[in-house]
mmCIF file of C-alpha atoms in Angstrom:
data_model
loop_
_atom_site.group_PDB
_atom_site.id
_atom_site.type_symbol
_atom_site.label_atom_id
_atom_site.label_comp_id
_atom_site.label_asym_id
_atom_site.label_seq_id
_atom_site.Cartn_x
_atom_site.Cartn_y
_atom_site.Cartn_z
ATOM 1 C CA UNK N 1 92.899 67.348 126.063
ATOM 2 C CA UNK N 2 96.401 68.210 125.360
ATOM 3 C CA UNK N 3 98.681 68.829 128.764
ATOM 4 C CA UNK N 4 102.005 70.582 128.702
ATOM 5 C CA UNK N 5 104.553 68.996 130.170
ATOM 6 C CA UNK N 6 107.127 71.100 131.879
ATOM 7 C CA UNK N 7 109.537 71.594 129.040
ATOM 8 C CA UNK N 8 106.723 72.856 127.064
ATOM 9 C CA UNK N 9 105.486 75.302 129.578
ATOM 10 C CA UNK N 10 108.935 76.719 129.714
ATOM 11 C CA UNK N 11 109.804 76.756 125.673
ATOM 12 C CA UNK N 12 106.287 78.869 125.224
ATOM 13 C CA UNK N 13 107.151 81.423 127.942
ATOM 14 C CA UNK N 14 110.737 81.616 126.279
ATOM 15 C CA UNK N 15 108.947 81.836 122.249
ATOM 16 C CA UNK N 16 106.802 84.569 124.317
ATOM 17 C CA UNK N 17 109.981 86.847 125.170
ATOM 18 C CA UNK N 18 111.260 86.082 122.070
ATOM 19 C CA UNK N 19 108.504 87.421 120.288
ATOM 20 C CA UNK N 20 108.032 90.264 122.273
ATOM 21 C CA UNK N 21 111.712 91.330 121.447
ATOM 22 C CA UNK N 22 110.860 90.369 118.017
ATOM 23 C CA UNK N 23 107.845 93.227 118.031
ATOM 24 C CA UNK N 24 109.984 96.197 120.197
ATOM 25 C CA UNK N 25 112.624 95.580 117.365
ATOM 26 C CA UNK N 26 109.674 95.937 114.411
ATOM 27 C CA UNK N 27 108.871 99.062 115.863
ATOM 28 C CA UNK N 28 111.749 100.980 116.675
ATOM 29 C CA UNK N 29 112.777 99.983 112.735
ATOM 30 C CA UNK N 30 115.251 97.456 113.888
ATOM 31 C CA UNK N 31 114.021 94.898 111.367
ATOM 32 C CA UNK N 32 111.875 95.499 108.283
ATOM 33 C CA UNK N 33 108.409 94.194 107.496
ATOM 34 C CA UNK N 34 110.624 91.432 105.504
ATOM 35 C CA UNK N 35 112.621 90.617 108.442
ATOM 36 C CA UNK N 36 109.122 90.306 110.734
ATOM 37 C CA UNK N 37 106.867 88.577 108.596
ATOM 38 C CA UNK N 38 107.812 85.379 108.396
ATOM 39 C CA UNK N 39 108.543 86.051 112.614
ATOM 40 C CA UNK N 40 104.988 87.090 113.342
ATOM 41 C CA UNK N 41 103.743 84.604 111.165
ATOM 42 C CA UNK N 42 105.085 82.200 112.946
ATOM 43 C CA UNK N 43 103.997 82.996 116.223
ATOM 44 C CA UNK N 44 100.149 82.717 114.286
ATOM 45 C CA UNK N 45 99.896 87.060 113.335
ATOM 46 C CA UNK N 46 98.876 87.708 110.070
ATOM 47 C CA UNK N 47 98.113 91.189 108.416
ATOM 48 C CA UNK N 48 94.679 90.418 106.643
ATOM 49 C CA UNK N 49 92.603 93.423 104.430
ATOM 50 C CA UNK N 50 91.666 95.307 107.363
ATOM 51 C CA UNK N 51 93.891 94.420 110.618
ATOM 52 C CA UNK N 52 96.175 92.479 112.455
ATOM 53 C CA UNK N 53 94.567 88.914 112.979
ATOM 54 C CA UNK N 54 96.306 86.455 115.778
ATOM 55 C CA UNK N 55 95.494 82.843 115.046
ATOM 56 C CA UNK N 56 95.230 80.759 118.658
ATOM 57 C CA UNK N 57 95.870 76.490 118.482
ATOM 58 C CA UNK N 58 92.892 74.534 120.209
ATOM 59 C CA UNK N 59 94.710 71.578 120.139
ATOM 60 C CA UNK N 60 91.958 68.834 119.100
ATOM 61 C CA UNK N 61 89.452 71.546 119.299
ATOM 62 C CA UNK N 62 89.074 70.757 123.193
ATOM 63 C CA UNK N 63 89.107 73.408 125.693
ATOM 64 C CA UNK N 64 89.009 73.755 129.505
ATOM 65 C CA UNK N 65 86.605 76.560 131.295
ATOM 66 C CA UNK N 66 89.803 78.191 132.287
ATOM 67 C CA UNK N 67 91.061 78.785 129.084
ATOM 68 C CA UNK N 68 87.857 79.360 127.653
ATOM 69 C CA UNK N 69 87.200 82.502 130.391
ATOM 70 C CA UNK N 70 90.657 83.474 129.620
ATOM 71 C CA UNK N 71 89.831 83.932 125.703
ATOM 72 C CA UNK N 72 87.144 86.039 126.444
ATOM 73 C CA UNK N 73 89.646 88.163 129.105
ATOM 74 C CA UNK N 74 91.730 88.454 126.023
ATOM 75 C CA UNK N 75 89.459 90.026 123.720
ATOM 76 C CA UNK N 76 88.114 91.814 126.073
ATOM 77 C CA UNK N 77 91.233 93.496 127.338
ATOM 78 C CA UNK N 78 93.159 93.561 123.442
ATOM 79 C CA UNK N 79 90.420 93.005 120.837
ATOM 80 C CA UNK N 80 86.740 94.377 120.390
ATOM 81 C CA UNK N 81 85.488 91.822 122.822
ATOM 82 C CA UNK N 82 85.165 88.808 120.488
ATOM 83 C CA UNK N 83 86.979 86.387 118.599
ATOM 84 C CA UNK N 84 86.287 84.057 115.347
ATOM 85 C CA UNK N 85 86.298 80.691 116.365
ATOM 86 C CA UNK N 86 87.469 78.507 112.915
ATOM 87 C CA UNK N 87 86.138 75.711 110.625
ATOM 88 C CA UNK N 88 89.390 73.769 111.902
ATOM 89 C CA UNK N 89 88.160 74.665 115.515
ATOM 90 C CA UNK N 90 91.182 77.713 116.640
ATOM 91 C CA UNK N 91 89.639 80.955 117.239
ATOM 92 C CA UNK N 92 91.258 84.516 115.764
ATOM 93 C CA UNK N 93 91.509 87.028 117.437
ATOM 94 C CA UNK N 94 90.971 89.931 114.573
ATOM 95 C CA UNK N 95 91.834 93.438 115.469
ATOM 96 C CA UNK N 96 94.749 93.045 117.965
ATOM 97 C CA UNK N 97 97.146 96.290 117.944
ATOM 98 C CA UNK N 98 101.160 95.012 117.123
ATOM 99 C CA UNK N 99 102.220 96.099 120.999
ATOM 100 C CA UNK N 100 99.474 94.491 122.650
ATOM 101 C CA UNK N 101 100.164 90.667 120.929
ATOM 102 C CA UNK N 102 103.293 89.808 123.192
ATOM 103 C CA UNK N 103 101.069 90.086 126.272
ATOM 104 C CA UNK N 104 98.312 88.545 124.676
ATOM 105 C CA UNK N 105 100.488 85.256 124.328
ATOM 106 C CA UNK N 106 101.122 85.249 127.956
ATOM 107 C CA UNK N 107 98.204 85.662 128.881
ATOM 108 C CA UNK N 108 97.561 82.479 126.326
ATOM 109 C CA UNK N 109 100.985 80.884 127.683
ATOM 110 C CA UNK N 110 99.220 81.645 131.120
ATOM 111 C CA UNK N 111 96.787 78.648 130.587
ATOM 112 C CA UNK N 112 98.754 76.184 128.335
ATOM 113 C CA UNK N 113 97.910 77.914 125.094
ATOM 114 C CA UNK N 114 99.872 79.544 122.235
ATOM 115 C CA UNK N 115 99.687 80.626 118.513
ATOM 116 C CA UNK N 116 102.490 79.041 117.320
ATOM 117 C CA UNK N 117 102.753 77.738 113.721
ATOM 118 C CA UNK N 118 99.081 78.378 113.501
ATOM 119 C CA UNK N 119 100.359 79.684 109.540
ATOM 120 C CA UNK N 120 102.175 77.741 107.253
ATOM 121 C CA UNK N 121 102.512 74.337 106.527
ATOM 122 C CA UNK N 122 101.589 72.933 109.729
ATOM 123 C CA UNK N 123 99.813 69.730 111.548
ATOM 124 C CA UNK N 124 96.167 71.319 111.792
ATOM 125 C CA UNK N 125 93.129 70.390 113.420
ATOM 126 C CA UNK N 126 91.075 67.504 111.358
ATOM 127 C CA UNK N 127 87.535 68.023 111.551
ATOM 128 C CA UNK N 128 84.413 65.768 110.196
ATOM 129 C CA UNK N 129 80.684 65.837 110.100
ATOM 130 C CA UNK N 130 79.293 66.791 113.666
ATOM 131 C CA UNK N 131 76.902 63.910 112.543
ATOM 132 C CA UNK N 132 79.647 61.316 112.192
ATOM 133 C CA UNK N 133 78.384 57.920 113.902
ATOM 134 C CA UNK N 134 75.152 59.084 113.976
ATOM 135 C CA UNK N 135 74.227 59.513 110.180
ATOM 136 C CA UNK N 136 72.218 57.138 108.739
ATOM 137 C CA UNK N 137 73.767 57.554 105.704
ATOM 138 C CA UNK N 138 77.463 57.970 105.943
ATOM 139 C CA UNK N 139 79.846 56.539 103.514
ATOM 140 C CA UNK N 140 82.396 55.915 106.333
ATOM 141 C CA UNK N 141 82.798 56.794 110.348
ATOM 142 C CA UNK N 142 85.707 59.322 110.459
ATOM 143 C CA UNK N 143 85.797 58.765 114.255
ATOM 144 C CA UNK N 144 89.181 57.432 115.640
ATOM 145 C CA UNK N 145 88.480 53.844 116.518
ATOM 146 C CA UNK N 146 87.205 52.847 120.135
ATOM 147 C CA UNK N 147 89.711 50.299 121.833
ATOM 148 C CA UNK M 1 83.497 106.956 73.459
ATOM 149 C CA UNK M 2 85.229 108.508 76.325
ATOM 150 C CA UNK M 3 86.433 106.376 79.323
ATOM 151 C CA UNK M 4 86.293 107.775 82.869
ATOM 152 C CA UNK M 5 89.183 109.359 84.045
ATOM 153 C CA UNK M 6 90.961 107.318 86.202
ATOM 154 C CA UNK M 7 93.119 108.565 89.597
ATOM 155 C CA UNK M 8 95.461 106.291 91.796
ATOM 156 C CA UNK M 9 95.781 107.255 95.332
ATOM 157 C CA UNK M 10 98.514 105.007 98.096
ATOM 158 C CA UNK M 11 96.644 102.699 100.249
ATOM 159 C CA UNK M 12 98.671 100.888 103.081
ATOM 160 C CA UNK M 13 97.856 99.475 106.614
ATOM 161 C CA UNK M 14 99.045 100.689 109.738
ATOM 162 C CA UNK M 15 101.951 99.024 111.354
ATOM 163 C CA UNK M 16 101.143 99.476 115.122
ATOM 164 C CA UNK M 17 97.131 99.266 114.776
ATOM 165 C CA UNK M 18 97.303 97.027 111.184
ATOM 166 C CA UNK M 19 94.190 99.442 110.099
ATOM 167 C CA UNK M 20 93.982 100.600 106.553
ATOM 168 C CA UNK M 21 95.163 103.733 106.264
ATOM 169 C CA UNK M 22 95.679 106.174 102.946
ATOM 170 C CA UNK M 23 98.201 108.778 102.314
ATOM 171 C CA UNK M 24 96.915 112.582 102.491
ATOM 172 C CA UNK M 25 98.291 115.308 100.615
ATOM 173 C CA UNK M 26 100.666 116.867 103.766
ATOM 174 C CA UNK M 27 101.711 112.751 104.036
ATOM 175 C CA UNK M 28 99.989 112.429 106.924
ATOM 176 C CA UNK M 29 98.367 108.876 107.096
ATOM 177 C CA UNK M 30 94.370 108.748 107.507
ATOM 178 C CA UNK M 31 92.234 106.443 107.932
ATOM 179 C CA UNK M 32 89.151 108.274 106.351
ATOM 180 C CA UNK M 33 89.213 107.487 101.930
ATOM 181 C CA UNK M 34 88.254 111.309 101.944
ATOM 182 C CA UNK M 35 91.413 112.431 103.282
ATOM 183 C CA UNK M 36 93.572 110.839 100.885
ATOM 184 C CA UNK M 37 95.736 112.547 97.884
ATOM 185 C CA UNK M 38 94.704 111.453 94.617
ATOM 186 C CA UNK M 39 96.938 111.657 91.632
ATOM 187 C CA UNK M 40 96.164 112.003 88.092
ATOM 188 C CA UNK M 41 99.406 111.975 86.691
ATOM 189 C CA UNK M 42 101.050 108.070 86.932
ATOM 190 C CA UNK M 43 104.073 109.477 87.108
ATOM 191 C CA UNK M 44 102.930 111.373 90.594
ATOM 192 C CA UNK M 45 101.371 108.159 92.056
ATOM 193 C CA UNK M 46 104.794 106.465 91.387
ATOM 194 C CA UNK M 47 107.283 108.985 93.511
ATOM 195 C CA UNK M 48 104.801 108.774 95.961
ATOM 196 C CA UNK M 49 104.734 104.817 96.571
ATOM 197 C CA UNK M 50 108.333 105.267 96.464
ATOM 198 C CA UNK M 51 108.464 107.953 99.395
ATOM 199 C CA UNK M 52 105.664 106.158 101.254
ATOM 200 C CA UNK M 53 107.682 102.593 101.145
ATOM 201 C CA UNK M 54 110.184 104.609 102.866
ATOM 202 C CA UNK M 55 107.739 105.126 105.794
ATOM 203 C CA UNK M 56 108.153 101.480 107.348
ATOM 204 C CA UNK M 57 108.621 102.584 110.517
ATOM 205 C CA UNK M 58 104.669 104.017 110.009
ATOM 206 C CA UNK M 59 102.670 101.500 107.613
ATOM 207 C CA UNK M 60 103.221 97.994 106.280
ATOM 208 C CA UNK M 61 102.228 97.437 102.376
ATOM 209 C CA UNK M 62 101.644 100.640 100.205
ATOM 210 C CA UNK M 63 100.525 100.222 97.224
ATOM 211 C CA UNK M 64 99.093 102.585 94.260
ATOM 212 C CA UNK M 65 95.081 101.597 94.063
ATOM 213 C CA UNK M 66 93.189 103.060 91.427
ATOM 214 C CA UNK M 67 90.273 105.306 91.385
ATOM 215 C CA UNK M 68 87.366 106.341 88.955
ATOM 216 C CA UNK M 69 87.071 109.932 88.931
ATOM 217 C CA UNK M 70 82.965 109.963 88.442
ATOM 218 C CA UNK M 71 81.554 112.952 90.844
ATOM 219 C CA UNK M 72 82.636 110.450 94.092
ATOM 220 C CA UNK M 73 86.271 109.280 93.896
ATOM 221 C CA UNK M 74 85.564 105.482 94.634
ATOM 222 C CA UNK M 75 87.825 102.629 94.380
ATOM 223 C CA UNK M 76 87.536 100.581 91.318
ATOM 224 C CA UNK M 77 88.328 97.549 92.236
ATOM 225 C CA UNK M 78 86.266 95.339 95.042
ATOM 226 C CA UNK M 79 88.797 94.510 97.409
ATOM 227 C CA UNK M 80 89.984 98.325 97.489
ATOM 228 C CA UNK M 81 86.814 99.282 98.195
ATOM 229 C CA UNK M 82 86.134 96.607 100.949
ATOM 230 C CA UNK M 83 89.409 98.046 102.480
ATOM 231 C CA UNK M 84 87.732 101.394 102.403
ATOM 232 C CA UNK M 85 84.424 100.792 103.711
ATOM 233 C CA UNK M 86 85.521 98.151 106.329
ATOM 234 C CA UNK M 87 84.520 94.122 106.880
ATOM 235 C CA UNK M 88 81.606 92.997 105.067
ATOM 236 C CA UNK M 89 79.856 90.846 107.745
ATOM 237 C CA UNK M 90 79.508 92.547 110.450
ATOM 238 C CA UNK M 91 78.953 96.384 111.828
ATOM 239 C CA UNK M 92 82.709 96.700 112.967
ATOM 240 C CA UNK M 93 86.223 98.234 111.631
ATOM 241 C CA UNK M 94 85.635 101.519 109.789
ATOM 242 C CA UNK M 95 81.282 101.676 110.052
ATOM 243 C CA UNK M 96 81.605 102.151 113.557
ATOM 244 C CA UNK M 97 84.273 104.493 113.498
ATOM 245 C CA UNK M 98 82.287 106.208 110.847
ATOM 246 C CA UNK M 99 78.876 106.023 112.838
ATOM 247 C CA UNK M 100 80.596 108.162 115.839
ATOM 248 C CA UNK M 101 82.242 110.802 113.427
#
């Protein structure tokens, strides 16, 4: 499990505002879509074919109950009441509306999550085999080794 | 042999909701294929991209997507016509909107 310390607490509260300045700016035509792309994208929003999509980091894939229940809070208050958890073990959030994502990353900020750098060339989540260790026929055991 | 004759229409999603959304004859956005403006004339579809990339303070995108004009005007190519008729895998995006028209 990955713990903030309190310098990271306080730089994704102030990437939060920033963002959310960032959006109010979008939409009252401050910056253009080629300003805010590579912004949003940043901060894990992508436009896919059909909607917004807001990519969340699960760092090492682990979660605690609190910020499980607050995921579903999310998508129940911004999204359709579901989200997409990943083969690299995030979860997306898929049809969040532009004005609604700054308070969707406090709420995330609210348990020691965030979506930033969830695009680009990033450090991602390595997954393996769910049957790693246990297969009686595996070329080699991904799992970290055991001191 | 004859070919179909083909349309374009502008196809863009919106900024605040990130929906698809097509542009209608009064340049109203809609959300609803039906509702959109098709053109016939290339030369049409063109000075309407160009007035509808104008309207970034509305939609993010436009673009000119084609259309065969065969009874239905239908998008020719699949990932027009997946923007049109909503997500593949699931009963969400446009079917449900259309299910409670």
């Amino acid at each position: 499990m990955y713990d903030y310390a309190d310098f990271d607490a306080a730089f994704i509260r102030l990437r939060v505002d920033q963002f959310r300045d960032q959006v109010a700016r979008r939409i009252d035509g401050s910056l253009t879509e080629e300003e805010f792309r590579p912004l949003r994208l940043m901060n894990g929003l992508y436009l896919q074919l059909h909607a917004y999509m807001l990519r969340v980091v699960i760092p090492h894939g682990s979660l605690t109950p609190d910020q499980l229940r607050q995921l579903a809070w999310i998508a129940e208050t911004w999204d359709k009441g579901y989200g997409h958890f990943t083969s690299r073990q995030n979860i997306q959030f898929i049809w969040p509306q532009l004005r609604d994502v700054p308070d969707m990353l406090k709420a995330l900020a609210d348990v020691g999550m965030h979506a930033i750098q969830t695009s680009g060339a990033t450090i991602r989540n390595v997954t393996a085999d769910h049957f790693a260790g246990a297969a009686a026929d595996e070329v080699e055991d991904p799992r970290p080794p055991q001191s | 042999m004859s070919h179909p004759a083909r349309l374009e229409y502008v196809s863009a999603n919106d900024l605040l909701t990130g929906e698809v959304v097509f542009l209608a004859s009064d340049g109203r956005w809609v959300q609803d294929l039906g509702g959109a403006m098709f053109f016939a004339d290339p030369d049409e579809g063109a000075l309407r991209l160009i007035q509808a990339g104008a309207d970034a303070g509305r939609v993010v995108g436009p673009c000119l997507a084609d259309a065969a004009q065969d009874g239905a005007q239908e998008p020719v190519h699949f990932r027009e016509r997946v923007r049109a008729t909503g997500p593949s895998n699931d009963y969400h995006g446009q079917q449900v909107r259309a299910a409670h028209v």
